Structure formats: structure tokens, C-alpha cells
Amino acid sequence: MAVNQTREQWGSKLGFILAATGSAVGLGNLWKFPYITGENGGGIFVLIYLVCIAVVGIPVFLAEVMIGRATQSSPVVAFDKLSNASKTNWNFVGWIGVFSGFIILSYYSVVAGWALNYTLMSISHFFDTLSPDKISQTFDVLYASGDINVFWHAVFMLLTVGVVYGGIKGGIEKWSRILMPLLLGILVVLFFYAMTLDGFGRSFKFLFYPDVSKLKPSGVLEALGHAFFTLSLGMGAIITYGSYLSKKEDLVKTSVIIAVLDTAVAIIATLVLFPIIFTFGYEPQAGPGLLFKTLPIIFSQIPGGMILSIIFFLLVVFAALTSGMSLLEVVSANFIDLLGWGRKKAVLIMGSIIFIIGIPSALSGSGAIFKNWEVIYGINFFDTVDYLASNWLLPIGGLLIAVFTGWFMDRRVRENEFMTGTSFGRGYKYWLFLIRFVAPVAVFIIVLQRVGFINIDKLFSW
Ligand code: PHE
């Protein structure tokens, strides 16, 4: 194991907050949250999601930052160091994280590539002359065009590699300082625009008026699973970012701030999308369709739509880039810490490997590769990777991280790490209770439901 000679550190506390918020805010907030909220009855789902963030998301987030800061290492080495106390080696949890990083970034980059493609389409006035049908069909054409997908996937990976290559302070922090304020600014502008639309009141009510009769127990699980994805938990991204923090920082306060920012972005994004959709007579529909099929139709019909469309898709690109950076950093930092590689070598090699393993996802809609995948597995390659990562790898990683921190981590190290730099020391026992009992049980139930061992909706129906 390589020794940490001079480990890089964040330049400032704000730098860390922006970078970690950048990791958290991504396609999960702009695309997935609005659509699952629509599917699960609005207000009541939002309420449950907020509870999940508070009782599971924030405690696990805090556990990850603590593991990172305590060991000043990326996940595999971090678990190696902390495992001594428990006589069992937990570094496999770190390896699950590294593996998830490869997998998630390989297809995340393809989706981000679509956003790049739509940004260019908006700039070139593509939507102006087309009928709504044609506009939504364009997405299907794009999806089926393997070469174009590979091209945009390459562009996005190049951008991500370019940033992470620059290191923590000179790359990730610098770009988070530029992109995050821009992202928040764009969101606020779009929010003011959405407020002027007729559908705003209806959207507001839909989001904040909990109608208990619409509650499906499986919606609770969906909310919990999404809490992990949206906070970038379960694969060591936050461990890695935490490893560049100094002992001075107040981890409790910082974790709460990041979770609140992430949640605020998801809610504001929904308050931007729904009024547009309601006002122009569409219903929030499932999947990638909402972002890439419906919205361009609406943009083509409203005054100033071209500008709105450009800034909206740029927003998506920025959000995906700051998340992609953290995914590449987990994978690269692992080889830097474990094998003593230089950063540049690690980032270039890992970036290239991820580009290559993303190619099947990029070609997935074209039938150029794995032609019979869908026939054999029921879903295409792209959807298979997404499903494996978000429904399996992240919840299981999160479960193991919670169990390790709650039950196996050296008590003194754990307490010390929580207490150092915080004025919320009194919260320790509550946090410990959440991380030991609430988080593992909750995630375990998600896993059982996903595996199909239990069907929560049926269990509660009698
Ligand atoms: N949190 C990101 C999003 O909401 C996704 C992500 C997951 C990023 C895991 C890093 C690690 O889109």
C-alpha cells in the first residue's frame, strides 16, 4: 500500500461544499426526481422522501465523510485501515464502490451525451420548424444512432477527464466553483420563468399537498432508494471527497448543508418542469421521455424557447459533469492510493477504460452490439447496467457502509471523528441509533423488495 506523502486537500470549506453538492446534484435531481414524484402521487411522496433524506440519507452521508476524513484515503485503502479494529477485512466494500464507479459513469456519460446533443440542437434552432411528433421522434432516432452516441459519450468523458486531471484544488474544486454557481443561477432564472406560468399553482399544490390516499408502500421504497442515488451514497464518492478534508471542518453541519442543497435543487427543478408540462397540456410521463421528448416540444412552442432550451440543457450538462467528476475521482483515487500511481496516469487510464466500457451502452439502442441482449434478458444493455447500479450496487454498498460504521468501526475513532470540529456533539447518540438500526433495516427492506422476496404493496393491501 502506498503511503500518503502529501495528500491534496480542498482549498476551502466552500470548495468542498460546492464539489460535494456538485456530486450530489445530477441527473437524479433534474430528471429522475420530477418523474418519480409524478408517478408516486406528488406531495405525499415528497414528504416521505424528505423523511428518508433526514433519517437515512444524512446519517449515511455523514458516515461516508467520516470514513474518508478519518483515513485520508479513498474507499479500498480506507476500509483496509479501519478494518484492523474488527479483525474482518471490509475492503471489499471499497471494491464494490470502485466497481460501481466504473459502471455508473460508463452509462451516466451516455445520458450526459444526450444533454450535450440537445444543447447543440437548441443552438442550431433544430426544433423551430418541426411538428411535435417529429421532435419526440428525434429522440428515438438519436437513441438508435450508435455513432452519434459514441461521439457525445467521448466528448463528455473528455470533459470529465480534463477536469479530474487537474487534481482536487486545480481541477474538481476549481470547476465546481465555476459550474455550481452557474447551475444554481440558471435554475433560479428558470424558476422565475416557471412562476409566471398558469400551471405553477397546480404544480405547487401537487408537490406540497400530501394526499395520503395516493400513498403506495412501494413508493416509500422508491423514495429511500432515490435518497441514496441523489446523495451519491453507497459507492464511496463521498468517502473519497471526505478524504481531502482537514480535521478542522464540522462534518455534521456540512453534511446537513449539502443534503439540504441537493434536496432544494430537486424540488426547484420539479417546480420548473411541472408548470411547463401542465401549462402546455402534457402530463408528466415516465423515463427519459420527460426530459428529452416532451420538453423540446414545449420549448419549440413558447416565445424565447430557443434560449430557454439552451440554458436548460446546459444546466443538465453542468449537473452531470460535476457528478461525473466524482465518479471518475473514486476510481482514479483508488489506484493513486493503492498502487502509488500518479494522478495523470490514473485519470487517463481509468477515463479510457470507462470510455470503452461505456461503448456498449452508447450502442445499446442501435442494435450494433449485443443484438439479442433484450431478447435474452428482457431489457436492453443500457437499461441493464442502470438497473444493476441503482437498484443493487448502491443500496447494498450503502447497507454495508452503515453496518460497518455502526457496528464494526473502532468506537473511539468513530466518536472522535464525529466530534472533531463540530458543535453538534450532542447529536452523536441519535446519529448512532440511525446508522445502527434505522438505515440498515430500511435498506435491507429495499433489497428484499428488489429481489422480489417481498412485495410491500401486497403485504399492506390486506
Ligand atoms: N448523485 C448523482 C445524481 O443525482 C448520481 C451519482 C451517484 C453520482 C453516485 C455519484 C455517485 O445524479
PDB file of N, CA, C and O in Angstrom, residues 420-443:
ATOM      1  N   THR A 420     -14.850  15.773  16.276  1.00  0.00           N
ATOM      2  CA  THR A 420     -13.828  16.760  15.918  1.00  0.00           C
ATOM      3  C   THR A 420     -14.400  17.865  15.041  1.00  0.00           C
ATOM      4  O   THR A 420     -14.927  17.596  13.964  1.00  0.00           O
ATOM      5  N   GLY A 421     -14.287  19.075  15.533  1.00  0.00           N
ATOM      6  CA  GLY A 421     -14.686  20.235  14.736  1.00  0.00           C
ATOM      7  C   GLY A 421     -16.166  20.557  14.765  1.00  0.00           C
ATOM      8  O   GLY A 421     -16.585  21.548  14.183  1.00  0.00           O
ATOM      9  N   THR A 422     -16.990  19.746  15.427  1.00  0.00           N
ATOM     10  CA  THR A 422     -18.427  20.053  15.397  1.00  0.00           C
ATOM     11  C   THR A 422     -18.923  20.633  16.707  1.00  0.00           C
ATOM     12  O   THR A 422     -18.370  20.380  17.767  1.00  0.00           O
ATOM     13  N   SER A 423     -19.994  21.417  16.599  1.00  0.00           N
ATOM     14  CA  SER A 423     -20.613  21.921  17.822  1.00  0.00           C
ATOM     15  C   SER A 423     -21.919  21.163  18.052  1.00  0.00           C
ATOM     16  O   SER A 423     -22.744  21.552  18.856  1.00  0.00           O
ATOM     17  N   PHE A 424     -22.113  20.077  17.259  1.00  0.00           N
ATOM     18  CA  PHE A 424     -23.351  19.295  17.415  1.00  0.00           C
ATOM     19  C   PHE A 424     -23.073  17.944  18.071  1.00  0.00           C
ATOM     20  O   PHE A 424     -23.729  16.945  17.761  1.00  0.00           O
ATOM     21  N   GLY A 425     -22.066  17.897  18.949  1.00  0.00           N
ATOM     22  CA  GLY A 425     -21.658  16.651  19.590  1.00  0.00           C
ATOM     23  C   GLY A 425     -22.810  15.916  20.266  1.00  0.00           C
ATOM     24  O   GLY A 425     -22.836  14.680  20.312  1.00  0.00           O
ATOM     25  N   ARG A 426     -23.787  16.676  20.722  1.00  0.00           N
ATOM     26  CA  ARG A 426     -24.931  16.041  21.395  1.00  0.00           C
ATOM     27  C   ARG A 426     -25.696  15.099  20.456  1.00  0.00           C
ATOM     28  O   ARG A 426     -26.404  14.207  20.876  1.00  0.00           O
ATOM     29  N   GLY A 427     -25.551  15.360  19.168  1.00  0.00           N
ATOM     30  CA  GLY A 427     -26.299  14.558  18.202  1.00  0.00           C
ATOM     31  C   GLY A 427     -25.738  13.149  18.030  1.00  0.00           C
ATOM     32  O   GLY A 427     -26.373  12.309  17.385  1.00  0.00           O
ATOM     33  N   TYR A 428     -24.560  12.887  18.596  1.00  0.00           N
ATOM     34  CA  TYR A 428     -23.886  11.607  18.329  1.00  0.00           C
ATOM     35  C   TYR A 428     -24.764  10.392  18.586  1.00  0.00           C
ATOM     36  O   TYR A 428     -24.861   9.481  17.764  1.00  0.00           O
ATOM     37  N   LYS A 429     -25.424  10.381  19.743  1.00  0.00           N
ATOM     38  CA  LYS A 429     -26.182   9.164  20.069  1.00  0.00           C
ATOM     39  C   LYS A 429     -27.386   8.965  19.143  1.00  0.00           C
ATOM     40  O   LYS A 429     -27.747   7.837  18.819  1.00  0.00           O
ATOM     41  N   TYR A 430     -27.963  10.064  18.685  1.00  0.00           N
ATOM     42  CA  TYR A 430     -29.090   9.911  17.751  1.00  0.00           C
ATOM     43  C   TYR A 430     -28.589   9.380  16.420  1.00  0.00           C
ATOM     44  O   TYR A 430     -29.184   8.499  15.805  1.00  0.00           O
ATOM     45  N   TRP A 431     -27.463   9.952  15.985  1.00  0.00           N
ATOM     46  CA  TRP A 431     -26.879   9.503  14.713  1.00  0.00           C
ATOM     47  C   TRP A 431     -26.541   8.010  14.789  1.00  0.00           C
ATOM     48  O   TRP A 431     -26.833   7.243  13.875  1.00  0.00           O
ATOM     49  N   LEU A 432     -25.949   7.618  15.936  1.00  0.00           N
ATOM     50  CA  LEU A 432     -25.529   6.227  16.078  1.00  0.00           C
ATOM     51  C   LEU A 432     -26.742   5.292  15.990  1.00  0.00           C
ATOM     52  O   LEU A 432     -26.695   4.228  15.382  1.00  0.00           O
ATOM     53  N   PHE A 433     -27.836   5.735  16.581  1.00  0.00           N
ATOM     54  CA  PHE A 433     -29.046   4.927  16.528  1.00  0.00           C
ATOM     55  C   PHE A 433     -29.537   4.792  15.074  1.00  0.00           C
ATOM     56  O   PHE A 433     -29.866   3.692  14.603  1.00  0.00           O
ATOM     57  N   LEU A 434     -29.524   5.898  14.351  1.00  0.00           N
ATOM     58  CA  LEU A 434     -29.983   5.864  12.957  1.00  0.00           C
ATOM     59  C   LEU A 434     -29.086   4.965  12.109  1.00  0.00           C
ATOM     60  O   LEU A 434     -29.559   4.169  11.292  1.00  0.00           O
ATOM     61  N   ILE A 435     -27.779   5.073  12.318  1.00  0.00           N
ATOM     62  CA  ILE A 435     -26.849   4.340  11.451  1.00  0.00           C
ATOM     63  C   ILE A 435     -26.821   2.852  11.821  1.00  0.00           C
ATOM     64  O   ILE A 435     -26.582   1.989  10.989  1.00  0.00           O
ATOM     65  N   ARG A 436     -27.068   2.560  13.105  1.00  0.00           N
ATOM     66  CA  ARG A 436     -27.029   1.145  13.519  1.00  0.00           C
ATOM     67  C   ARG A 436     -28.308   0.403  13.181  1.00  0.00           C
ATOM     68  O   ARG A 436     -28.274  -0.760  12.806  1.00  0.00           O
ATOM     69  N   PHE A 437     -29.439   1.081  13.379  1.00  0.00           N
ATOM     70  CA  PHE A 437     -30.713   0.363  13.237  1.00  0.00           C
ATOM     71  C   PHE A 437     -31.539   0.829  12.040  1.00  0.00           C
ATOM     72  O   PHE A 437     -31.887   0.033  11.175  1.00  0.00           O
ATOM     73  N   VAL A 438     -31.842   2.132  12.011  1.00  0.00           N
ATOM     74  CA  VAL A 438     -32.812   2.607  11.017  1.00  0.00           C
ATOM     75  C   VAL A 438     -32.288   2.404   9.588  1.00  0.00           C
ATOM     76  O   VAL A 438     -32.964   1.791   8.754  1.00  0.00           O
ATOM     77  N   ALA A 439     -31.052   2.860   9.327  1.00  0.00           N
ATOM     78  CA  ALA A 439     -30.543   2.768   7.950  1.00  0.00           C
ATOM     79  C   ALA A 439     -30.410   1.314   7.482  1.00  0.00           C
ATOM     80  O   ALA A 439     -30.913   0.969   6.406  1.00  0.00           O
ATOM     81  N   PRO A 440     -29.771   0.425   8.257  1.00  0.00           N
ATOM     82  CA  PRO A 440     -29.639  -0.944   7.743  1.00  0.00           C
ATOM     83  C   PRO A 440     -30.986  -1.634   7.522  1.00  0.00           C
ATOM     84  O   PRO A 440     -31.181  -2.283   6.492  1.00  0.00           O
ATOM     85  N   VAL A 441     -31.910  -1.462   8.463  1.00  0.00           N
ATOM     86  CA  VAL A 441     -33.198  -2.138   8.304  1.00  0.00           C
ATOM     87  C   VAL A 441     -33.914  -1.609   7.062  1.00  0.00           C
ATOM     88  O   VAL A 441     -34.428  -2.372   6.238  1.00  0.00           O
ATOM     89  N   ALA A 442     -33.889  -0.284   6.924  1.00  0.00           N
ATOM     90  CA  ALA A 442     -34.589   0.313   5.784  1.00  0.00           C
ATOM     91  C   ALA A 442     -33.992  -0.202   4.465  1.00  0.00           C
ATOM     92  O   ALA A 442     -34.723  -0.596   3.551  1.00  0.00           O
ATOM     93  N   VAL A 443     -32.675  -0.219   4.364  1.00  0.00           N
ATOM     94  CA  VAL A 443     -32.065  -0.649   3.105  1.00  0.00           C
ATOM     95  C   VAL A 443     -32.295  -2.143   2.875  1.00  0.00           C
ATOM     96  O   VAL A 443     -32.534  -2.582   1.749  1.00  0.00           O
TER      97      VAL A 443
END
